[in-house]
Amino acid sequence: MRRLLPRTLRARLICGLVVLLAVSCAAVGIAAVLTLRSFLTDRLDQQLTQAGGTFPASLEHRGPGEPDADNAHVDTRRQAPGTFGARLLHGKVTAAGIVRSGADTSVTLTAGDKAAIAAVPVDGRSHRLELSALDDYLVKAVDGDDGDVLVTGLPLSGVEDAVTRLVAVEGAVFGGALLVAGAAGAFWVRWSLRPLRRVTATAASVTALPLASGEVALPDRVPDTDPRTEVGQVGIALNRMLGHVENALGRRHASEERLRRFAADASHELRTPVAAIRGHAELARLHPEPVPPGVARALERITAESVRMGGMVDDLLLLARLDAGRPLARDPVDLTRLVLDAVDDARATGPDHRWVLDLPEAPITTTGDPLRLQQITGNLLANAHQHTPAGTRVTVRLRQDRASTRLVVEDDGPGIPADILDTVFERFARADHTRPGAQGHGAGLGLAIVQAVATAHGGTAEVRSWPGRTSFTVTLPGRRPGAGRRPGAG
């Protein structure tokens, strides 16, 4: 039943209007039918009262079932056609007849008909009587002068015919009225709901905006703001909400811009002192004079941490530049060669893992920034090495079609916990290093750079993981015509 019910407000209003009108028409029609039936029945009752027992009294010289031999003294001129009469003596029908257009008044009654006539109470009131040989009758029984009972009846067929014609007329009139009212109601409801459609259009345009990123220009406000109407009240509330949202988005954008500038400026400024610290540490380690072991160890740690800090500063600066929309290089890139070099580097740094290549025979070439695409591959392989135990199988797969180029890095490690799976591409997102296979203590920027670089190239980065399998997929736009051929190829 729920599937058959209208869902939209306009359909519900139209259906409600038509149903209410149909109920009203039905109520009026039923009242008219009952009133007409009651009126015509009362008229028949009055006619029966006026007729009294005249017609059945004139039948007393003819027995039941006998031929109408004495019609000479049966006067039917003052009786309405179809009038029925019966005379009863000691509870038995002794004579019965019906007024017809001719002189014949005979009627054949069954035993059931005679019993039904005998059961009519002599109370001066009209009763409905059904005779098998005749139509339904409204009859009245009165006492005769000879101790008999005289029953007079008038047919109800006229009443039923009039009621039937009234029902037919009502059906035609009310049906036409419902059709006209439905069409007019649909037009009126549609016209009345125009302000609500404008509110809906404004809300829909807001939902289509990328509110989660960048500077957003909200659409024009709802013009319907009459507080005397319900739609106007909704429009006022929506406009007020849009104002608050626009203010909040503006403040957020300004805050993000300040944060980006700070990250870019801080990263740029930190590169010089970090490089200086690293240079002085390496210079001290190269000093020809003997250095105490503790000092040598400290210099090694200073060099290592300065290298790590320099990489972190470079990552922050890259993310800040990508957030600012800095354009990337658009050069032909041989992804096959890039993946081969990245896997060779991964094998050198992670010999305890099994590195597997799944590459097509033909080289895959795309258009993009070679350094950044190399950074994507390196970060994904480094992530697989750091967060999986020794002996893990890591498969690097590369595929390309006309629509896209896909780089997949898949491992059979313990998987990513479900509670952090949705945040792995966020900045400074770090997994729980207490789980088996976790190594190192990265800053949590590697996967964020992967997603940012993929987005800057017009692609996407996705992850799927469950125990025993983790798959990172970077999808880049399909190659342009002519891509895939090496420079100088014929």
Short mmCIF file of C-alpha atoms in Angstrom, two decimals:
data_model
loop_
_atom_site.label_atom_id
_atom_site.label_comp_id
_atom_site.label_asym_id
_atom_site.label_seq_id
_atom_site.Cartn_x
_atom_site.Cartn_y
_atom_site.Cartn_z
CA MET A 1 0.00 0.00 0.00
CA ARG A 2 2.88 2.40 0.74
CA ARG A 3 4.10 2.09 -2.85
CA LEU A 4 0.67 3.20 -4.11
CA LEU A 5 0.53 6.26 -1.86
CA PRO A 6 1.73 9.56 -3.40
CA ARG A 7 5.15 10.69 -2.19
CA THR A 8 5.44 14.32 -3.24
CA LEU A 9 3.65 17.10 -1.41
CA ARG A 10 1.98 18.26 -4.62
CA ALA A 11 0.60 14.79 -5.35
CA ARG A 12 -0.61 14.43 -1.77
CA LEU A 13 -2.39 17.77 -1.85
CA ILE A 14 -4.08 16.99 -5.16
CA CYS A 15 -5.07 13.50 -4.03
CA GLY A 16 -6.33 14.87 -0.73
CA LEU A 17 -8.40 17.52 -2.53
CA VAL A 18 -9.91 14.97 -4.91
CA VAL A 19 -10.61 12.49 -2.10
CA LEU A 20 -12.31 15.14 0.05
CA LEU A 21 -14.39 16.27 -2.91
CA ALA A 22 -15.27 12.65 -3.73
CA VAL A 23 -16.33 12.05 -0.12
CA SER A 24 -18.42 15.22 -0.19
CA CYS A 25 -20.05 14.23 -3.46
CA ALA A 26 -20.73 10.75 -2.13
CA ALA A 27 -22.29 12.18 1.03
CA VAL A 28 -24.49 14.55 -0.99
CA GLY A 29 -25.43 11.78 -3.40
CA ILE A 30 -26.33 9.32 -0.65
CA ALA A 31 -28.36 11.99 1.17
CA ALA A 32 -30.20 12.87 -2.06
CA VAL A 33 -30.93 9.21 -2.83
CA LEU A 34 -32.20 8.50 0.67
CA THR A 35 -34.30 11.67 0.68
CA LEU A 36 -35.84 10.88 -2.71
CA ARG A 37 -36.53 7.28 -1.71
CA SER A 38 -38.15 8.41 1.55
CA PHE A 39 -40.20 11.06 -0.25
CA LEU A 40 -41.51 8.69 -2.92
CA THR A 41 -42.23 5.99 -0.34
CA ASP A 42 -44.23 8.49 1.72
CA ARG A 43 -46.22 9.39 -1.39
CA LEU A 44 -47.01 5.72 -1.92
CA ASP A 45 -48.03 5.43 1.72
CA GLN A 46 -50.39 8.37 1.30
CA GLN A 47 -51.90 6.77 -1.80
CA LEU A 48 -52.42 3.52 0.10
CA THR A 49 -54.14 5.42 2.88
CA GLN A 50 -56.46 7.12 0.39
CA ALA A 51 -57.18 3.87 -1.44
CA GLY A 52 -58.04 2.00 1.75
CA GLY A 53 -59.45 -1.45 1.03
CA THR A 54 -61.58 -0.52 -1.97
CA PHE A 55 -59.83 -2.68 -4.54
CA PRO A 56 -59.41 -5.86 -2.45
CA ALA A 57 -63.05 -5.50 -1.27
CA SER A 58 -64.18 -5.62 -4.87
CA LEU A 59 -62.49 -9.00 -5.25
CA GLU A 60 -64.54 -10.73 -2.54
CA HIS A 61 -66.88 -12.45 -5.07
CA ARG A 62 -63.93 -14.25 -6.76
CA GLY A 63 -61.99 -17.02 -5.07
CA PRO A 64 -58.23 -17.40 -5.27
CA GLY A 65 -57.09 -18.95 -8.50
CA GLU A 66 -60.53 -18.73 -10.07
CA PRO A 67 -60.98 -17.13 -13.51
CA ASP A 68 -61.98 -13.53 -13.50
CA ALA A 69 -65.57 -14.27 -14.41
CA ASP A 70 -67.21 -11.51 -12.42
CA ASN A 71 -65.05 -8.62 -13.58
CA ALA A 72 -68.19 -6.72 -14.32
CA HIS A 73 -68.50 -5.69 -10.69
CA VAL A 74 -64.68 -5.14 -10.16
CA ASP A 75 -64.16 -1.40 -10.64
CA THR A 76 -60.52 -0.62 -11.53
CA ARG A 77 -61.03 2.81 -13.00
CA ARG A 78 -60.21 4.66 -9.84
CA GLN A 79 -57.17 2.48 -9.03
CA ALA A 80 -53.60 3.22 -10.10
CA PRO A 81 -52.17 0.74 -12.61
CA GLY A 82 -50.25 -2.00 -10.85
CA THR A 83 -52.30 -1.76 -7.65
CA PHE A 84 -52.36 -5.10 -5.88
CA GLY A 85 -55.23 -6.33 -3.72
CA ALA A 86 -55.88 -9.41 -1.66
CA ARG A 87 -58.71 -10.53 0.64
CA LEU A 88 -58.02 -12.82 3.57
CA LEU A 89 -60.52 -14.72 5.63
CA HIS A 90 -59.43 -16.62 8.71
CA GLY A 91 -55.78 -16.12 7.70
CA LYS A 92 -56.19 -17.53 4.20
CA VAL A 93 -56.18 -15.66 0.90
CA THR A 94 -59.62 -15.95 -0.65
CA ALA A 95 -59.08 -13.53 -3.54
CA ALA A 96 -56.22 -11.61 -5.12
CA GLY A 97 -55.83 -9.37 -8.14
CA ILE A 98 -53.83 -6.60 -9.76
CA VAL A 99 -54.97 -3.57 -11.74
CA ARG A 100 -53.90 -3.74 -15.36
CA SER A 101 -54.64 -1.70 -18.41
CA GLY A 102 -57.17 -4.33 -19.59
CA ALA A 103 -60.06 -5.82 -17.69
CA ASP A 104 -58.17 -8.84 -16.42
CA THR A 105 -57.19 -8.53 -12.74
CA SER A 106 -56.21 -12.14 -12.12
CA VAL A 107 -52.88 -13.00 -10.57
CA THR A 108 -51.29 -16.35 -9.78
CA LEU A 109 -49.85 -16.63 -6.27
CA THR A 110 -47.61 -19.34 -4.93
CA ALA A 111 -47.99 -20.86 -1.52
CA GLY A 112 -45.08 -18.72 -0.33
CA ASP A 113 -46.72 -15.58 -1.69
CA LYS A 114 -49.95 -16.40 0.14
CA ALA A 115 -48.08 -17.02 3.36
CA ALA A 116 -46.24 -13.70 3.01
CA ILE A 117 -49.55 -11.88 2.39
CA ALA A 118 -51.13 -13.57 5.40
CA ALA A 119 -48.15 -12.45 7.54
CA VAL A 120 -48.73 -8.75 6.87
CA PRO A 121 -49.76 -7.23 10.24
CA VAL A 122 -53.04 -5.34 10.45
CA ASP A 123 -51.61 -2.25 12.16
CA GLY A 124 -52.50 0.53 9.74
CA ARG A 125 -48.86 0.96 8.65
CA SER A 126 -47.19 0.24 5.33
CA HIS A 127 -44.89 -2.75 4.89
CA ARG A 128 -42.61 -3.93 2.14
CA LEU A 129 -43.70 -7.17 0.50
CA GLU A 130 -41.83 -9.30 -2.03
CA LEU A 131 -43.97 -11.47 -4.31
CA SER A 132 -42.37 -14.02 -6.59
CA ALA A 133 -44.80 -13.37 -9.43
CA LEU A 134 -44.74 -9.56 -9.09
CA ASP A 135 -42.38 -6.74 -8.26
CA ASP A 136 -41.73 -5.47 -4.77
CA TYR A 137 -44.76 -3.84 -3.24
CA LEU A 138 -45.58 -1.46 -0.45
CA VAL A 139 -48.69 -2.94 1.16
CA LYS A 140 -51.08 -2.03 3.96
CA ALA A 141 -53.64 -4.34 5.63
CA VAL A 142 -56.99 -3.12 7.06
CA ASP A 143 -59.98 -4.89 8.58
CA GLY A 144 -62.93 -5.44 6.27
CA ASP A 145 -66.68 -5.22 7.08
CA ASP A 146 -67.25 -9.00 6.89
CA GLY A 147 -64.56 -9.99 9.40
CA ASP A 148 -62.03 -10.34 6.67
CA VAL A 149 -58.67 -8.57 6.07
CA LEU A 150 -58.15 -6.39 3.02
CA VAL A 151 -54.57 -5.95 1.76
CA THR A 152 -53.78 -3.18 -0.72
CA GLY A 153 -50.37 -2.67 -2.31
CA LEU A 154 -48.65 -0.30 -4.73
CA PRO A 155 -45.53 -1.27 -6.76
CA LEU A 156 -42.13 0.08 -5.69
CA SER A 157 -40.73 -0.15 -9.22
CA GLY A 158 -41.43 3.53 -9.84
CA VAL A 159 -39.51 4.46 -6.74
CA GLU A 160 -36.55 2.24 -7.71
CA ASP A 161 -36.55 3.59 -11.28
CA ALA A 162 -36.46 7.18 -10.04
CA VAL A 163 -33.68 6.37 -7.57
CA THR A 164 -31.69 4.57 -10.30
CA ARG A 165 -31.99 7.56 -12.64
CA LEU A 166 -30.88 9.88 -9.84
CA VAL A 167 -27.85 7.69 -9.11
CA ALA A 168 -26.90 7.72 -12.82
CA VAL A 169 -27.25 11.51 -13.02
CA GLU A 170 -25.25 11.95 -9.82
CA GLY A 171 -22.51 9.65 -11.10
CA ALA A 172 -22.18 11.62 -14.34
CA VAL A 173 -22.32 15.04 -12.66
CA PHE A 174 -20.04 14.17 -9.77
CA GLY A 175 -17.59 12.33 -12.04
CA GLY A 176 -17.28 15.37 -14.29
CA ALA A 177 -16.96 17.62 -11.26
CA LEU A 178 -14.14 15.44 -9.88
CA LEU A 179 -12.28 15.56 -13.19
CA VAL A 180 -12.60 19.32 -13.49
CA ALA A 181 -11.74 19.84 -9.81
CA GLY A 182 -8.71 17.52 -10.11
CA ALA A 183 -7.35 19.41 -13.11
CA ALA A 184 -8.04 22.81 -11.56
CA GLY A 185 -6.65 21.64 -8.22
CA ALA A 186 -3.45 20.38 -9.87
CA PHE A 187 -2.95 23.75 -11.55
CA TRP A 188 -3.71 25.65 -8.36
CA VAL A 189 -1.45 23.50 -6.18
CA ARG A 190 1.36 23.72 -8.71
CA TRP A 191 1.03 27.49 -8.83
CA SER A 192 0.82 27.75 -5.04
CA LEU A 193 3.93 25.63 -4.53
CA ARG A 194 6.16 27.75 -6.75
CA PRO A 195 7.77 29.49 -3.75
CA LEU A 196 8.51 26.10 -2.21
CA ARG A 197 10.16 24.98 -5.45
CA ARG A 198 12.36 28.07 -5.33
CA VAL A 199 13.37 27.18 -1.76
CA THR A 200 14.12 23.63 -2.88
CA ALA A 201 16.18 24.86 -5.84
CA THR A 202 18.22 27.11 -3.57
CA ALA A 203 18.85 24.30 -1.09
CA ALA A 204 19.78 21.91 -3.92
CA SER A 205 22.26 24.39 -5.37
CA VAL A 206 23.90 24.69 -1.95
CA THR A 207 24.21 20.92 -1.59
CA ALA A 208 25.97 20.77 -4.96
CA LEU A 209 28.71 23.15 -3.82
CA PRO A 210 32.08 21.81 -2.62
CA LEU A 211 31.69 23.18 0.89
CA ALA A 212 34.50 21.03 2.26
CA SER A 213 37.28 22.72 0.32
CA GLY A 214 38.29 26.06 -1.09
CA GLU A 215 36.47 29.34 -1.26
CA VAL A 216 32.77 28.83 -1.93
CA ALA A 217 30.33 31.41 -3.34
CA LEU A 218 26.85 30.64 -2.06
CA PRO A 219 23.90 31.15 -4.42
CA ASP A 220 21.41 33.98 -4.23
CA ARG A 221 19.04 33.95 -1.31
CA VAL A 222 15.42 32.79 -1.46
CA PRO A 223 13.21 35.69 -2.65
CA ASP A 224 10.10 34.47 -0.82
CA THR A 225 10.43 35.91 2.69
CA ASP A 226 6.87 36.90 3.63
CA PRO A 227 6.59 36.02 7.34
CA ARG A 228 2.81 35.70 7.02
CA THR A 229 3.17 32.51 4.97
CA GLU A 230 4.68 29.17 5.91
CA VAL A 231 6.93 29.15 2.83
CA GLY A 232 8.05 32.67 3.66
CA GLN A 233 9.00 31.57 7.16
CA VAL A 234 11.01 28.69 5.70
CA GLY A 235 12.66 31.12 3.26
CA ILE A 236 13.64 33.47 6.09
CA ALA A 237 15.10 30.60 8.11
CA LEU A 238 16.99 29.27 5.07
CA ASN A 239 18.39 32.70 4.21
CA ARG A 240 19.51 33.17 7.79
CA MET A 241 21.17 29.77 7.76
CA LEU A 242 22.90 30.52 4.46
CA GLY A 243 24.20 33.75 5.92
CA HIS A 244 25.67 31.90 8.89
CA VAL A 245 27.16 29.24 6.60
CA GLU A 246 28.67 31.86 4.30
CA ASN A 247 30.17 33.69 7.27
CA ALA A 248 31.58 30.46 8.72
CA LEU A 249 32.98 29.39 5.34
CA GLY A 250 34.59 32.77 4.85
CA ARG A 251 36.25 32.61 8.25
CA ARG A 252 37.36 29.04 7.64
CA HIS A 253 38.81 29.93 4.26
CA ALA A 254 40.67 32.90 5.72
CA SER A 255 42.00 30.71 8.52
CA GLU A 256 43.09 28.03 6.05
CA GLU A 257 44.80 30.64 3.91
CA ARG A 258 46.69 31.96 6.91
CA LEU A 259 47.62 28.40 7.89
CA ARG A 260 48.83 27.61 4.36
CA ARG A 261 50.92 30.76 4.22
CA PHE A 262 52.35 29.97 7.63
CA ALA A 263 53.16 26.38 6.63
CA ALA A 264 54.75 27.52 3.40
CA ASP A 265 56.71 30.32 5.04
CA ALA A 266 57.76 28.17 7.99
CA SER A 267 58.79 25.31 5.75
CA HIS A 268 60.75 27.65 3.53
CA GLU A 269 62.44 29.30 6.49
CA LEU A 270 63.24 26.01 8.18
CA ARG A 271 65.05 24.61 5.18
CA THR A 272 68.07 26.89 5.73
CA PRO A 273 68.72 26.13 9.43
CA VAL A 274 68.06 22.41 8.94
CA ALA A 275 70.51 22.34 6.06
CA ALA A 276 73.02 24.26 8.18
CA ILE A 277 72.66 21.82 11.09
CA ARG A 278 73.13 18.89 8.76
CA GLY A 279 76.15 20.48 7.10
CA HIS A 280 77.88 21.30 10.40
CA ALA A 281 77.21 17.77 11.70
CA GLU A 282 78.71 16.18 8.61
CA LEU A 283 81.64 18.60 8.75
CA ALA A 284 82.32 17.66 12.37
CA ARG A 285 82.24 13.98 11.50
CA LEU A 286 84.87 14.58 8.82
CA HIS A 287 87.24 16.33 11.25
CA PRO A 288 90.65 14.55 11.15
CA GLU A 289 91.20 14.69 14.87
CA PRO A 290 89.97 11.82 17.06
CA VAL A 291 86.37 12.20 18.26
CA PRO A 292 85.07 10.46 21.41
CA PRO A 293 82.63 7.63 20.63
CA GLY A 294 79.76 9.38 22.40
CA VAL A 295 80.30 12.52 20.40
CA ALA A 296 80.54 10.53 17.17
CA ARG A 297 77.24 8.81 17.99
CA ALA A 298 75.61 12.15 18.74
CA LEU A 299 76.82 13.56 15.44
CA GLU A 300 75.38 10.57 13.62
CA ARG A 301 72.00 11.08 15.30
CA ILE A 302 72.09 14.80 14.54
CA THR A 303 72.80 14.05 10.89
CA ALA A 304 70.04 11.42 10.68
CA GLU A 305 67.44 13.60 12.40
CA SER A 306 68.37 16.62 10.32
CA VAL A 307 67.89 14.51 7.21
CA ARG A 308 64.48 13.38 8.47
CA MET A 309 63.53 16.92 9.45
CA GLY A 310 64.64 18.18 6.05
CA GLY A 311 62.41 15.62 4.36
CA MET A 312 59.48 16.63 6.59
CA VAL A 313 60.02 20.30 5.78
CA ASP A 314 60.09 19.50 2.07
CA ASP A 315 56.85 17.51 2.42
CA LEU A 316 55.13 20.35 4.27
CA LEU A 317 56.29 22.84 1.66
CA LEU A 318 55.00 20.58 -1.12
CA LEU A 319 51.60 20.22 0.52
CA ALA A 320 51.38 23.96 1.06
CA ARG A 321 52.17 24.59 -2.60
CA LEU A 322 49.62 22.01 -3.73
CA ASP A 323 46.98 23.54 -1.45
CA ALA A 324 47.73 26.91 -2.97
CA GLY A 325 47.03 25.48 -6.43
CA ARG A 326 50.54 25.76 -7.76
CA PRO A 327 50.59 24.22 -11.26
CA LEU A 328 52.57 21.04 -11.76
CA ALA A 329 54.73 20.16 -14.70
CA ARG A 330 52.99 18.52 -17.63
CA ASP A 331 55.65 16.40 -19.29
CA PRO A 332 55.58 12.90 -20.80
CA VAL A 333 56.35 10.40 -18.03
CA ASP A 334 57.35 6.78 -18.56
CA LEU A 335 55.49 5.18 -15.65
CA THR A 336 56.93 1.76 -16.37
CA ARG A 337 60.50 3.02 -15.90
CA LEU A 338 59.46 5.01 -12.88
CA VAL A 339 57.92 1.94 -11.22
CA LEU A 340 60.95 -0.22 -12.04
CA ASP A 341 63.32 2.29 -10.40
CA ALA A 342 61.07 2.64 -7.35
CA VAL A 343 60.88 -1.13 -6.84
CA ASP A 344 64.66 -1.42 -7.18
CA ASP A 345 65.06 1.20 -4.45
CA ALA A 346 62.50 -0.62 -2.28
CA ARG A 347 64.37 -3.90 -2.66
CA ALA A 348 67.55 -2.22 -1.53
CA THR A 349 65.97 -0.67 1.56
CA GLY A 350 63.65 -3.61 2.35
CA PRO A 351 65.34 -6.86 1.42
CA ASP A 352 63.25 -8.70 4.00
CA HIS A 353 60.11 -8.19 1.86
CA ARG A 354 59.10 -9.93 -1.35
CA TRP A 355 58.67 -7.33 -4.10
CA VAL A 356 56.66 -8.47 -7.14
CA LEU A 357 56.14 -6.56 -10.39
CA ASP A 358 53.02 -6.97 -12.55
CA LEU A 359 53.57 -4.77 -15.59
CA PRO A 360 52.24 -4.95 -19.15
CA GLU A 361 54.65 -5.72 -21.97
CA ALA A 362 54.25 -2.32 -23.62
CA PRO A 363 55.56 0.69 -21.68
CA ILE A 364 52.91 2.89 -20.10
CA THR A 365 53.32 6.62 -20.59
CA THR A 366 51.24 9.45 -19.20
CA THR A 367 51.43 13.22 -18.84
CA GLY A 368 52.33 14.78 -15.52
CA ASP A 369 55.05 15.88 -13.17
CA PRO A 370 57.77 13.18 -13.18
CA LEU A 371 59.16 14.09 -9.77
CA ARG A 372 55.75 14.08 -8.10
CA LEU A 373 54.64 10.83 -9.74
CA GLN A 374 57.87 9.26 -8.59
CA GLN A 375 57.07 10.53 -5.11
CA ILE A 376 53.66 8.79 -5.25
CA THR A 377 55.24 5.44 -6.06
CA GLY A 378 58.02 5.84 -3.51
CA ASN A 379 55.63 6.82 -0.72
CA LEU A 380 53.32 3.86 -1.39
CA LEU A 381 56.21 1.39 -1.39
CA ALA A 382 57.71 2.97 1.74
CA ASN A 383 54.30 2.74 3.44
CA ALA A 384 54.04 -0.98 2.56
CA HIS A 385 57.57 -1.58 3.88
CA GLN A 386 57.10 0.32 7.14
CA HIS A 387 53.72 -1.11 8.13
CA THR A 388 54.07 -4.79 7.26
CA PRO A 389 56.23 -7.50 8.86
CA ALA A 390 59.22 -9.16 7.23
CA GLY A 391 58.36 -11.67 4.53
CA THR A 392 55.30 -9.74 3.34
CA ARG A 393 54.57 -9.99 -0.36
CA VAL A 394 54.18 -6.56 -1.98
CA THR A 395 52.82 -6.48 -5.55
CA VAL A 396 53.09 -3.40 -7.75
CA ARG A 397 50.62 -3.45 -10.63
CA LEU A 398 50.32 -0.96 -13.49
CA ARG A 399 47.43 -0.85 -15.97
CA GLN A 400 46.21 1.62 -18.57
CA ASP A 401 43.22 2.03 -20.86
CA ARG A 402 41.68 4.91 -22.77
CA ALA A 403 39.86 6.17 -19.69
CA SER A 404 42.50 5.98 -16.97
CA THR A 405 45.90 4.83 -15.77
CA ARG A 406 45.95 2.82 -12.53
CA LEU A 407 48.86 2.18 -10.19
CA VAL A 408 48.10 -0.48 -7.56
CA VAL A 409 50.34 -1.34 -4.60
CA GLU A 410 48.99 -4.41 -2.82
CA ASP A 411 50.37 -6.41 0.13
CA ASP A 412 49.31 -9.45 2.14
CA GLY A 413 50.15 -7.91 5.50
CA PRO A 414 47.96 -7.65 8.61
CA GLY A 415 45.78 -4.91 7.11
CA ILE A 416 44.75 -1.47 8.35
CA PRO A 417 42.51 -1.23 11.44
CA ALA A 418 38.96 -0.31 10.51
CA ASP A 419 38.88 2.63 12.92
CA ILE A 420 41.63 4.50 11.03
CA LEU A 421 40.94 3.28 7.48
CA ASP A 422 38.98 6.42 6.60
CA THR A 423 41.75 8.73 7.85
CA VAL A 424 44.87 7.20 6.30
CA PHE A 425 45.10 10.00 3.69
CA GLU A 426 44.83 12.76 6.28
CA ARG A 427 47.90 14.71 7.28
CA PHE A 428 49.80 13.47 10.32
CA ALA A 429 47.54 10.40 10.43
CA ARG A 430 49.58 7.59 11.95
CA ALA A 431 48.65 3.99 12.64
CA ASP A 432 49.07 2.27 16.00
CA HIS A 433 52.68 1.17 15.97
CA THR A 434 52.03 -1.46 18.59
CA ARG A 435 50.42 -3.72 16.00
CA PRO A 436 52.54 -6.44 14.42
CA GLY A 437 54.71 -5.33 11.53
CA ALA A 438 54.72 -1.59 12.26
CA GLN A 439 58.15 -0.05 11.82
CA GLY A 440 59.60 3.41 12.02
CA HIS A 441 57.89 6.59 13.14
CA GLY A 442 57.00 8.58 10.06
CA ALA A 443 55.40 11.99 10.28
CA GLY A 444 52.18 10.81 8.67
CA LEU A 445 52.59 12.91 5.52
CA GLY A 446 53.42 10.23 2.94
CA LEU A 447 49.87 9.15 2.09
CA ALA A 448 48.63 12.73 2.33
CA ILE A 449 51.17 13.65 -0.36
CA VAL A 450 49.98 10.69 -2.45
CA GLN A 451 46.40 11.94 -2.40
CA ALA A 452 47.36 15.59 -2.91
CA VAL A 453 49.58 14.82 -5.92
CA ALA A 454 46.96 12.48 -7.43
CA THR A 455 44.29 15.18 -7.01
CA ALA A 456 46.58 17.80 -8.55
CA HIS A 457 46.90 15.54 -11.59
CA GLY A 458 43.10 15.22 -11.83
CA GLY A 459 43.07 11.70 -10.36
CA THR A 460 42.13 9.92 -7.16
CA ALA A 461 43.74 7.80 -4.45
CA GLU A 462 41.80 5.00 -2.75
CA VAL A 463 42.48 2.27 -0.22
CA ARG A 464 40.80 -1.04 0.57
CA SER A 465 41.97 -3.22 3.41
CA TRP A 466 41.03 -6.24 5.47
CA PRO A 467 43.15 -8.78 7.35
CA GLY A 468 45.54 -10.39 4.89
CA ARG A 469 45.19 -7.81 2.11
CA THR A 470 45.69 -4.07 1.69
CA SER A 471 45.44 -2.36 -1.68
CA PHE A 472 46.24 1.27 -2.54
CA THR A 473 45.04 2.40 -5.96
CA VAL A 474 46.06 5.66 -7.63
CA THR A 475 43.98 6.48 -10.70
CA LEU A 476 45.18 9.11 -13.15
CA PRO A 477 43.39 10.45 -16.24
CA GLY A 478 43.78 8.44 -19.45
CA ARG A 479 46.61 9.12 -21.78
CA ARG A 480 46.32 11.75 -24.42
CA PRO A 481 46.50 10.90 -28.13
CA GLY A 482 50.06 10.04 -29.01
CA ALA A 483 51.05 9.22 -25.42
CA GLY A 484 52.86 5.96 -24.91
CA ARG A 485 55.43 6.50 -27.66
CA ARG A 486 58.94 7.22 -26.61
CA PRO A 487 60.53 10.43 -27.87
CA GLY A 488 61.94 9.89 -31.29
CA ALA A 489 59.86 6.78 -31.99
CA GLY A 490 58.63 6.51 -35.52
#
